[in-house]
Short mmCIF file of C-alpha atoms in Angstrom, two decimals:
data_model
loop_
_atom_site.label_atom_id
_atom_site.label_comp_id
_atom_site.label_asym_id
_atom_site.label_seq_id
_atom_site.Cartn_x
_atom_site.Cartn_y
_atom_site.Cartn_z
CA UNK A 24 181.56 86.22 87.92
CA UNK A 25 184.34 84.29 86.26
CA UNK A 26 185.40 80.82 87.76
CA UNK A 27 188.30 78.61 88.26
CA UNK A 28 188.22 76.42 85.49
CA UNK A 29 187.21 73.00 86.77
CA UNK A 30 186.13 69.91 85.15
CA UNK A 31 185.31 66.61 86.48
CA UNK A 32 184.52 63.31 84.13
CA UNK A 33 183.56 59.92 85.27
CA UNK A 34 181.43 57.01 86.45
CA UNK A 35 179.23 57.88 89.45
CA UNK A 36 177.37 55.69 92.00
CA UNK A 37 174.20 57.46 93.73
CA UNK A 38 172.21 55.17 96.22
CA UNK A 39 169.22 56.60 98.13
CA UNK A 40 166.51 55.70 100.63
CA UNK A 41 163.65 56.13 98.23
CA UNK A 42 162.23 53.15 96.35
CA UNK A 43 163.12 52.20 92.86
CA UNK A 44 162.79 55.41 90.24
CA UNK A 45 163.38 58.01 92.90
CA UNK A 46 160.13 60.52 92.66
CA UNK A 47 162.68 63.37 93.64
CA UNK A 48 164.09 63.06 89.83
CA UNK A 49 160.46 64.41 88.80
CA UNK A 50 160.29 67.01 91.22
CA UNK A 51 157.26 64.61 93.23
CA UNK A 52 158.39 64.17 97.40
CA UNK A 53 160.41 61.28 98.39
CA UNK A 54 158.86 58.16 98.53
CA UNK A 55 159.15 57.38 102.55
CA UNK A 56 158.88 61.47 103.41
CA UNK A 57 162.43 62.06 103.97
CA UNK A 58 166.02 61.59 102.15
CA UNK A 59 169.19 59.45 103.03
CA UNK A 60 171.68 59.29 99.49
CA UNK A 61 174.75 57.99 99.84
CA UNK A 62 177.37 59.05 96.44
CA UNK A 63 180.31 58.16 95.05
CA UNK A 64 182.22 59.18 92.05
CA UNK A 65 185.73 58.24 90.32
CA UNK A 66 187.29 61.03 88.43
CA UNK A 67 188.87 59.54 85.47
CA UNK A 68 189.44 62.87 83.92
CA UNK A 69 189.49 66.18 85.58
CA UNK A 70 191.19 69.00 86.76
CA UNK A 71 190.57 72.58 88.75
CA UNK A 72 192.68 75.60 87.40
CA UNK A 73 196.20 73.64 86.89
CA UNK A 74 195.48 70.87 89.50
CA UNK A 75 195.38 67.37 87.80
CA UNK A 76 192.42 65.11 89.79
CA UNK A 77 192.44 62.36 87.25
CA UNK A 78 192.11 58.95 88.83
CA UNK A 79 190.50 60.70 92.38
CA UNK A 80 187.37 59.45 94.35
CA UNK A 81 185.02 61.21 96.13
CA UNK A 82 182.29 60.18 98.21
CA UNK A 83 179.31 62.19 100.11
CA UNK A 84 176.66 60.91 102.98
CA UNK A 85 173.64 62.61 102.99
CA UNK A 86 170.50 63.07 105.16
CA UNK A 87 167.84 65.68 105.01
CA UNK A 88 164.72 65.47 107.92
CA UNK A 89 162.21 65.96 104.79
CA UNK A 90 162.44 66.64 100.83
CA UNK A 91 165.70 67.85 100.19
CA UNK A 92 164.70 71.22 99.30
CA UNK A 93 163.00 71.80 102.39
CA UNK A 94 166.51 72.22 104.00
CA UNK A 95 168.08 71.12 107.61
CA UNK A 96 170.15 68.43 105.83
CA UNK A 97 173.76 67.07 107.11
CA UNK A 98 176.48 65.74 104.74
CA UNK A 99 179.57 63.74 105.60
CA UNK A 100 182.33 64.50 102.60
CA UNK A 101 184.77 61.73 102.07
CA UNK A 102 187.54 62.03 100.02
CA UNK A 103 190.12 59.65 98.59
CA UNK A 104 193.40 59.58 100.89
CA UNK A 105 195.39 59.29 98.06
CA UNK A 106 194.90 63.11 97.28
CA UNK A 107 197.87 65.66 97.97
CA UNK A 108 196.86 68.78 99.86
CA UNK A 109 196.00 71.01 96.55
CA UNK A 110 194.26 67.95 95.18
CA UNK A 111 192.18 67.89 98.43
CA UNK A 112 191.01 71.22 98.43
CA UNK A 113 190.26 71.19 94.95
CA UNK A 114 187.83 68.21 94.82
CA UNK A 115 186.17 69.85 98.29
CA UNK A 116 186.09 73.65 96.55
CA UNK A 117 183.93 71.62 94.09
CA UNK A 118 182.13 69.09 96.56
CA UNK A 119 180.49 72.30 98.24
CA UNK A 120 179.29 74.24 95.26
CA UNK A 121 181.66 76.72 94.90
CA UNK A 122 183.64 78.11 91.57
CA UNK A 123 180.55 77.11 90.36
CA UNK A 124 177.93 79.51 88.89
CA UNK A 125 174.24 79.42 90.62
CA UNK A 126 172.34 76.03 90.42
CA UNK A 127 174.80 74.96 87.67
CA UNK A 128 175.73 71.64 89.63
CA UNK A 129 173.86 69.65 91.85
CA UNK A 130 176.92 70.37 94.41
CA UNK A 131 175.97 74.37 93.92
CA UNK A 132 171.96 73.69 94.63
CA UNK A 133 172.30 71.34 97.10
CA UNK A 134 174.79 73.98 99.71
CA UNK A 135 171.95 75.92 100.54
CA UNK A 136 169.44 73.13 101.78
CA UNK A 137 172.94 71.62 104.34
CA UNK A 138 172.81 73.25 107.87
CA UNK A 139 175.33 70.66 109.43
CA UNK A 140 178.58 69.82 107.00
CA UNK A 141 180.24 67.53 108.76
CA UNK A 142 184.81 68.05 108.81
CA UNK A 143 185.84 65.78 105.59
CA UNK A 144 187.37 62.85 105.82
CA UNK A 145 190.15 61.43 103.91
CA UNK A 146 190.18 57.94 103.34
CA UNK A 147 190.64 55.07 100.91
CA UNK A 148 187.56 54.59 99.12
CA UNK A 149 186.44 51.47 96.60
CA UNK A 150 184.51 51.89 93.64
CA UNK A 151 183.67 50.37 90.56
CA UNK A 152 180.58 50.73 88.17
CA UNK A 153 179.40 49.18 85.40
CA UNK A 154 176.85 51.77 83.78
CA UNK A 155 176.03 49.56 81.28
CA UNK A 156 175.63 46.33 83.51
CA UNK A 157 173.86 48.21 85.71
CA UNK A 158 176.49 46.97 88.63
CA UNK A 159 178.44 48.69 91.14
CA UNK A 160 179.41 49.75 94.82
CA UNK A 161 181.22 51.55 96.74
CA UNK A 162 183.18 51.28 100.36
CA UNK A 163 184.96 53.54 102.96
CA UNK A 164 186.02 50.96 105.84
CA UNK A 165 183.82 52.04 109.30
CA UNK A 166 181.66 54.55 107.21
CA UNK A 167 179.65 53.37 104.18
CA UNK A 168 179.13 49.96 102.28
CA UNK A 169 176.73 50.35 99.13
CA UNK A 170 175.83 47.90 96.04
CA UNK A 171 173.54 48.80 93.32
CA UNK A 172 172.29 46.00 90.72
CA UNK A 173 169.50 45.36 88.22
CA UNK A 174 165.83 46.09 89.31
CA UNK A 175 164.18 42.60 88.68
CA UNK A 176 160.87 42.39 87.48
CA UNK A 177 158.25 41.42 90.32
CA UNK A 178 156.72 39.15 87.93
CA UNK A 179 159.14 37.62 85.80
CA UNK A 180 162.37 37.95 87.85
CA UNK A 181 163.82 39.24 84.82
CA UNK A 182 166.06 42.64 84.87
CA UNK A 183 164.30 45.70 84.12
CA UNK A 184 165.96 48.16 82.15
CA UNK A 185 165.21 52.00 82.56
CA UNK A 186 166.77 55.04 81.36
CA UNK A 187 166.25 58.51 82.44
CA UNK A 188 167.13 61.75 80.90
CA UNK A 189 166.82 65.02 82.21
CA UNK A 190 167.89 67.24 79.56
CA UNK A 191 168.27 70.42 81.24
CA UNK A 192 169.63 68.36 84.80
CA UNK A 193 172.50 69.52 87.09
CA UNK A 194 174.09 66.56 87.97
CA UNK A 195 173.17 63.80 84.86
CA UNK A 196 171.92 64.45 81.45
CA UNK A 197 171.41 60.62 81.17
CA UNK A 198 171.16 57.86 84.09
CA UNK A 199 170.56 53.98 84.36
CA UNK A 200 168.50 53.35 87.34
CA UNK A 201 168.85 50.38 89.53
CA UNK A 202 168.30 49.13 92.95
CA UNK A 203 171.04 49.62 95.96
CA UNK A 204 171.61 48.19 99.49
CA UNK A 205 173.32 51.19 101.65
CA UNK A 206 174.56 51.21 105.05
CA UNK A 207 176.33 53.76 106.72
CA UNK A 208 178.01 54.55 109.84
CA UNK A 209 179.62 57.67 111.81
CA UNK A 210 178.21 60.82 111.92
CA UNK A 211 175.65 60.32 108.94
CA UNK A 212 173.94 56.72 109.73
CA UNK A 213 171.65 54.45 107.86
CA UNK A 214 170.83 51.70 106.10
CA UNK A 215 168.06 50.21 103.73
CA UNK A 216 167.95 47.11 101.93
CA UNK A 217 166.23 48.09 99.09
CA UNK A 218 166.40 51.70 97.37
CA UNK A 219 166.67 53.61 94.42
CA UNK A 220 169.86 53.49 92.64
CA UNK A 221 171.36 55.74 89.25
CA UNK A 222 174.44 55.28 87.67
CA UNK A 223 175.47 57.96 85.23
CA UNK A 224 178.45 59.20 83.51
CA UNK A 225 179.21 62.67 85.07
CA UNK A 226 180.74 65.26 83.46
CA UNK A 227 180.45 68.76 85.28
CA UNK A 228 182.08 72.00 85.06
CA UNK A 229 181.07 75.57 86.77
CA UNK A 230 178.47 75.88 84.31
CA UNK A 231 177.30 72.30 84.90
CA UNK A 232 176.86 69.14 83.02
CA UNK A 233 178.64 69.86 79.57
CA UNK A 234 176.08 68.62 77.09
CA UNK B 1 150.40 31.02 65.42
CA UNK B 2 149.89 33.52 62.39
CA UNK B 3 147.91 36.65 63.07
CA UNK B 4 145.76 39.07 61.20
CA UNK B 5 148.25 41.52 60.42
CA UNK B 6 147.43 44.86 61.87
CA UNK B 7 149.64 47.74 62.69
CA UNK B 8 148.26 50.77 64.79
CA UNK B 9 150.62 54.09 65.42
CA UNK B 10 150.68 57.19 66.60
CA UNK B 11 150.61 59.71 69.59
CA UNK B 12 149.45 58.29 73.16
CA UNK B 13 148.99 60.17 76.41
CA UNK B 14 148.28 58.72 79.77
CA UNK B 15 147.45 60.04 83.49
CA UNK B 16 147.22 58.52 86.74
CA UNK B 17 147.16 58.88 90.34
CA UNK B 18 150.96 57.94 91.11
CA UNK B 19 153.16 61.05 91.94
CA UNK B 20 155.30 62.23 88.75
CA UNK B 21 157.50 59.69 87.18
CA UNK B 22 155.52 56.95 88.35
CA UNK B 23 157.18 54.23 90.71
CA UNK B 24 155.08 51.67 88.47
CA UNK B 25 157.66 52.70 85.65
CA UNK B 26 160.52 51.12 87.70
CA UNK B 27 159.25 48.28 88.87
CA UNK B 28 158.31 49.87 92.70
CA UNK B 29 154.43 49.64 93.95
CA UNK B 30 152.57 52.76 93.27
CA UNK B 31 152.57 56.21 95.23
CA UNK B 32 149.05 55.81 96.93
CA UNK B 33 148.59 51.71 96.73
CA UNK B 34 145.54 52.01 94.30
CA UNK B 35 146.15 52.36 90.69
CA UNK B 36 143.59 54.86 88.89
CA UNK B 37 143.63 56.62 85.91
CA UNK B 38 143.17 56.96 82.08
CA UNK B 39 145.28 56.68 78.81
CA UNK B 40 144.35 57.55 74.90
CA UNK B 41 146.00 56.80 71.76
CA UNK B 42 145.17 58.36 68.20
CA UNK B 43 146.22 56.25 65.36
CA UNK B 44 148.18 58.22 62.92
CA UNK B 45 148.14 55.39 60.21
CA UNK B 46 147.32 51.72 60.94
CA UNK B 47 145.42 49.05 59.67
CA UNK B 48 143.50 45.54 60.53
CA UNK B 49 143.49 42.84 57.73
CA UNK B 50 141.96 45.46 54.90
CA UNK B 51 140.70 47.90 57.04
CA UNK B 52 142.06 51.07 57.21
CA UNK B 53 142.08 52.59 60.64
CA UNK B 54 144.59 56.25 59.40
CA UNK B 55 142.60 59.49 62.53
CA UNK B 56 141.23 57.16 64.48
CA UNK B 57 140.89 57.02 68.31
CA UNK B 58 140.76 55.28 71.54
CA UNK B 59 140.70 56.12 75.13
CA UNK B 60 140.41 53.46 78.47
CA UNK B 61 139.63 54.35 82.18
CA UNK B 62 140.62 51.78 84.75
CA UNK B 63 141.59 50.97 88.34
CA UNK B 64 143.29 48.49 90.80
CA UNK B 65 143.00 48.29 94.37
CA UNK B 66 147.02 47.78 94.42
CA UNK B 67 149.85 47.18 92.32
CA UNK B 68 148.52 46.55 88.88
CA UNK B 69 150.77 43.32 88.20
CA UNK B 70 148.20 41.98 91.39
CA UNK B 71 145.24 42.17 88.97
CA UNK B 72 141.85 42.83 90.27
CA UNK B 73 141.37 45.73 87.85
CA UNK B 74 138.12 47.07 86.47
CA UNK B 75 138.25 48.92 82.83
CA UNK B 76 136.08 50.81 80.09
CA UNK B 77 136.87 51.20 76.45
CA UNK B 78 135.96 54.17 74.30
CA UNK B 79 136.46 53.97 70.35
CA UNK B 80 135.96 56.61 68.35
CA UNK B 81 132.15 56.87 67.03
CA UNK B 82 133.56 58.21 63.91
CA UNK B 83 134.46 54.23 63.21
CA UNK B 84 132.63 52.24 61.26
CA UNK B 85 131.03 48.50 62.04
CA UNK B 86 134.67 47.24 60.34
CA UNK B 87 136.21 50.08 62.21
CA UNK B 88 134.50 49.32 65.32
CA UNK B 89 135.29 45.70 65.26
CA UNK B 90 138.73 45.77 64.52
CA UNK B 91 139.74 48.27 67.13
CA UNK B 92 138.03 46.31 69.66
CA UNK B 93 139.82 43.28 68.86
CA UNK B 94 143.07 45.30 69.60
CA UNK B 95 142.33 46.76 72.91
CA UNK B 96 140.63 43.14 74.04
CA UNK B 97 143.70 41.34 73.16
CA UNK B 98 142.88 39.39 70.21
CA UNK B 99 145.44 38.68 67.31
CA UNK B 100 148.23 39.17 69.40
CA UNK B 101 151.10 37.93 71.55
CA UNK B 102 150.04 37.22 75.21
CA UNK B 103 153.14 39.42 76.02
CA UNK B 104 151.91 42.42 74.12
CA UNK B 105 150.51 45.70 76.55
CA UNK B 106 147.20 44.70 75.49
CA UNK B 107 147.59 41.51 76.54
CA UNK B 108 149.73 42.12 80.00
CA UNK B 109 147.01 44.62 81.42
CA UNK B 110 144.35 42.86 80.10
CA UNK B 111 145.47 39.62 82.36
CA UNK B 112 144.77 41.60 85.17
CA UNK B 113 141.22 42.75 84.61
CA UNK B 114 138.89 41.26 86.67
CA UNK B 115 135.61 43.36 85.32
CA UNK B 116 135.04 45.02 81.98
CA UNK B 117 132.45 47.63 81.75
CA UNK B 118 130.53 47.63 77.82
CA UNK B 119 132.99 50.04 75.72
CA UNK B 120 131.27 53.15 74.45
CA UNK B 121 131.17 54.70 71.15
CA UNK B 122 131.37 57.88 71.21
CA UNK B 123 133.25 62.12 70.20
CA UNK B 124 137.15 61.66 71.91
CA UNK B 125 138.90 64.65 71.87
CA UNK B 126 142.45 64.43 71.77
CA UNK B 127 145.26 66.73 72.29
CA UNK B 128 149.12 66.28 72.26
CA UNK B 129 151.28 68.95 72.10
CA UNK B 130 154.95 66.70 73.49
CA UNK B 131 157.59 69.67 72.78
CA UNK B 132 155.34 72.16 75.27
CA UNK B 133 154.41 68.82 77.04
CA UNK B 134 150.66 70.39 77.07
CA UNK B 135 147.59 68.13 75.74
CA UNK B 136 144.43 66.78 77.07
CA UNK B 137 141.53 64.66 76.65
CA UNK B 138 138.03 64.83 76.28
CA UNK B 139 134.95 61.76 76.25
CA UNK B 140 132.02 63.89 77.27
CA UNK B 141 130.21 62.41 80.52
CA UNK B 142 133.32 60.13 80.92
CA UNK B 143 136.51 61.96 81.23
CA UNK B 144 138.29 64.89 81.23
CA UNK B 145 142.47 65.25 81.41
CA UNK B 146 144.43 68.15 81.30
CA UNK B 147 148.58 67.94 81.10
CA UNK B 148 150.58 70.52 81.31
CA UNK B 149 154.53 70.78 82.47
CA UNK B 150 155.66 69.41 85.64
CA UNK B 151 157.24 72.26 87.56
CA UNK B 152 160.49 72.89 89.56
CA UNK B 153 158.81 73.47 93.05
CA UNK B 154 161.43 75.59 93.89
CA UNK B 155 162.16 77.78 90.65
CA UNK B 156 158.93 77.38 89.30
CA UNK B 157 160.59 76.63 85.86
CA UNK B 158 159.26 73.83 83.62
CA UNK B 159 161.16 70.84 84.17
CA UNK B 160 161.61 68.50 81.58
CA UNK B 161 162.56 64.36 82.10
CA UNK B 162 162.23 61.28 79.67
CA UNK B 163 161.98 57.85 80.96
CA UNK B 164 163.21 55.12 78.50
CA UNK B 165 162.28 51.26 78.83
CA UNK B 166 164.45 50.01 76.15
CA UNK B 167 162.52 46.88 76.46
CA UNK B 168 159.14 48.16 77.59
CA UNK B 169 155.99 46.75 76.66
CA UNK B 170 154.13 49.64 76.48
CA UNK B 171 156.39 52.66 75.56
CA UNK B 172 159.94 52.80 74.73
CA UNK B 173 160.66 56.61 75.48
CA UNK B 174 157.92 58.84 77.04
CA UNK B 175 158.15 62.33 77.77
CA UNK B 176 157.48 63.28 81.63
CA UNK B 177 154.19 65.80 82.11
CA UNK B 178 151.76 66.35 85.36
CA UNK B 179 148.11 65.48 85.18
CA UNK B 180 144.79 66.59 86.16
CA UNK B 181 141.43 64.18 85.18
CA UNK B 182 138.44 62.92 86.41
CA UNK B 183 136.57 60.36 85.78
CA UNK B 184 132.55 60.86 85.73
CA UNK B 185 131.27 57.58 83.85
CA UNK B 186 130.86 54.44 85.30
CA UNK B 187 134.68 54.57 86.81
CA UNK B 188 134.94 57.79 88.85
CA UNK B 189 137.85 59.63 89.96
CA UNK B 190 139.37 63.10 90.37
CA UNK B 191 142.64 63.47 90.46
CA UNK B 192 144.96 66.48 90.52
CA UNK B 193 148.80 67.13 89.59
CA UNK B 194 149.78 63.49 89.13
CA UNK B 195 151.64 61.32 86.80
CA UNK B 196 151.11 61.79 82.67
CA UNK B 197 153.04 61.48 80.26
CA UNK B 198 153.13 61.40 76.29
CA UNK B 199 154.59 59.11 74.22
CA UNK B 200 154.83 58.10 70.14
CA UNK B 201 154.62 54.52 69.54
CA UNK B 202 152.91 51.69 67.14
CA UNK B 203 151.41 48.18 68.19
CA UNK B 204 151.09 45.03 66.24
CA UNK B 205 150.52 42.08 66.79
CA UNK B 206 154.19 40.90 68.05
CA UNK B 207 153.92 44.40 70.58
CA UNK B 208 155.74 47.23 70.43
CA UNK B 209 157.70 48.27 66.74
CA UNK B 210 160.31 50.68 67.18
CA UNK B 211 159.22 53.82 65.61
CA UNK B 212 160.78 57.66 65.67
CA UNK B 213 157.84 59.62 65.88
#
């Protein structure tokens, strides 16, 4: 079935509850049983049909009972205020997987697992990201503060760099990982002081991560 | 402080107990607290001083009671019995540590051994297939590892994931795989769809050299 053409290009910020090199990104359970992520993205480039969404922010709270693909989870959408009506629908059309062919994006392949979808909020939302540095975070004022830095070494304090590819993934081909501090509030709340953390330069269409 | 100069490279695979991808890898404490399992390299080309050590192998089996970086670890060597006494001795001085860097992998496990059982000389079979991410390993009476794809649990589909450590001490890219081993020597285990992976890397004396396999 033909889609609308969409494309969205840019840093991304994803924070969860599990500890440092998230066993989810090898298909092994979550480290504490259950999943929390919160997820933020700037679009620097990107558009759906003849909708410009260049310079847009998105962000997404998350919160499944068990592994995600065990279902029952809830999601809180948030996207940037500063979106006009078409713009809004756009970046939501893609935010819940559809125009998008089966499993192609992590947005498609997540839907089916997300029994409560929260209504979306627009808001003004911070973010900056340094995928190189390894630095970043994200804000929505009353609903979700998250910072992501270096993983230090436990013995030598020093930072410890780590790369992962997954060639064949549906949301990253290629992501630094790091450590985040998340805490959320509203309808999808919690916190943890220490979790994983990827940054990753996203670039997805209906077919998925262009490689 | 000048070394003998020595050079060892080739393909390496490695199991253990942590769930796939391996928290260890990033720094977090392992999956199940202990630390158990078992790693082989088989040198491609390399050399000690003169010696030539080009087919050669070596496997280990170890475990720690937590985090390996908290040390308390036991360990067993196996060299290849196809070595020679020159053989023998040089590829023992690798594995214990000896002309080399105290920062080298070597080096960094081997500062958290607390017991070393005799190393045995004896048939290793190795296997290493890294594009169909199947391989294996074989010390009869010792060990026994199988790895074979990790799988999509809900697709069932192969699914494939590198971890790089531009800086590691150990690897610098290794390619993601699930284990299955046991251990039936003097350390025993049994394990079943955990951590492996497969990497391509050489050792000297300074550590890791960067290498495209």
């Amino acid at each position: 079935m033909p889609h609308v053409d969409w494309s969205i290009k840019g840093p991304e910020l994803s924070t969860c509850n599990c500890d440092w090199g998230c066993p989810c990104q090898f298909n092994a359970l979550p480290t504490h049983g259950y999943c929390r992520a919160a997820v933020a993205m700037q679009i620097d480039e990107g558009h759906f049909g003849d909708v410009r969404l260049d310079g847009l922010r998105w962000a997404s709270l998350l919160a499944w009972p068990g592994p995600i693909h065990y279902g029952n989870g809830a999601v809180q959408a948030i996207v940037d205020e500063r979106a006009d009506e078409r713009q809004r629908g756009a970046i939501l059309t893609i935010l819940s997987g559809e125009e998008t062919a089966p499993a192609a994006t992590i947005f498609n392949a997540l839907a089916a697992t997300l029994t409560t979808v929260h209504k979306p909020l627009f808001k003004p939302i911070l973010f900056a990201a340094d995928i190189e540095a390894r630095v970043g975070h994200f804000s929505v004022p009353g609903l979700v503060e998250a910072r992501a830095e270096p993983i230090l070494n436990p013995v030598s304090k020093s930072p410890h760099r780590a790369r992962v590819t997954l060639p064949h993934g549906f949301e990253y081909i290629a992501a630094e990982y790091g450590n985040s501090v998340t805490r959320t509030q509203g309808p999808v709340a919690f916190d943890w002081p220490r979790g994983h953390a990827h940054f990753a330069m996203l670039h997805l269409t209906p077919n998925g991560p262009v490689r | 402080m000048a070394y003998v100069d020595w050079m060892i490279e080739g393909p390496k695979i490695a199991s253990c107990n942590c769930d796939y991808g391996c928290p260890c890898e990033f720094n977090a404490p392992p999956t199940h607290d202990v630390c158990e399992g078992l790693e082989a390299m088989e040198i491609k080309q390399g050399h000690f001083g003169e010696v030539r050590l080009d087919g050669l192998r070596f496997a280990a089996a170890y475990r720690w009671p937590g985090p390996v970086h908290e040390g308390g670890g036991i360990v067993q060597g196996f060299i290849d019995e196809r070595a020679d006494a020159n053989q023998r001795d040089a590829l023992l001085k690798i594995v214990s540590g000896l002309e080399q860097e105290p920062t080298t992998a070597f080096n960094i496990y081997g500062s958290t051994i607390e017991k070393e059982y005799d190393p045995v000389f004896t048939a290793i079979e190795f296997r290493c297939d890294v594009e169909a991410r199947t391989g294996g390993l074989t010390v009869p009476g010792h060990l026994q590892l199988s790895i074979e794809p990790i799988r999509n649990p809900v697709t069932g589909r192969p699914h494939r994931a590198q971890i790089r450590l531009p800086e590691g001490f150990e690897f610098r890219e290794a390619e993601m795989a699930s284990g299955t081993f046991t251990g039936t020597g003097e350390i025993r285990f049994e394990n079943a769809k955990c951590y492996a992976f497969f990497t391509y890397v050489a050792y000297g004396p300074q550590g890791v050299i960067d290498v495209r396999s």
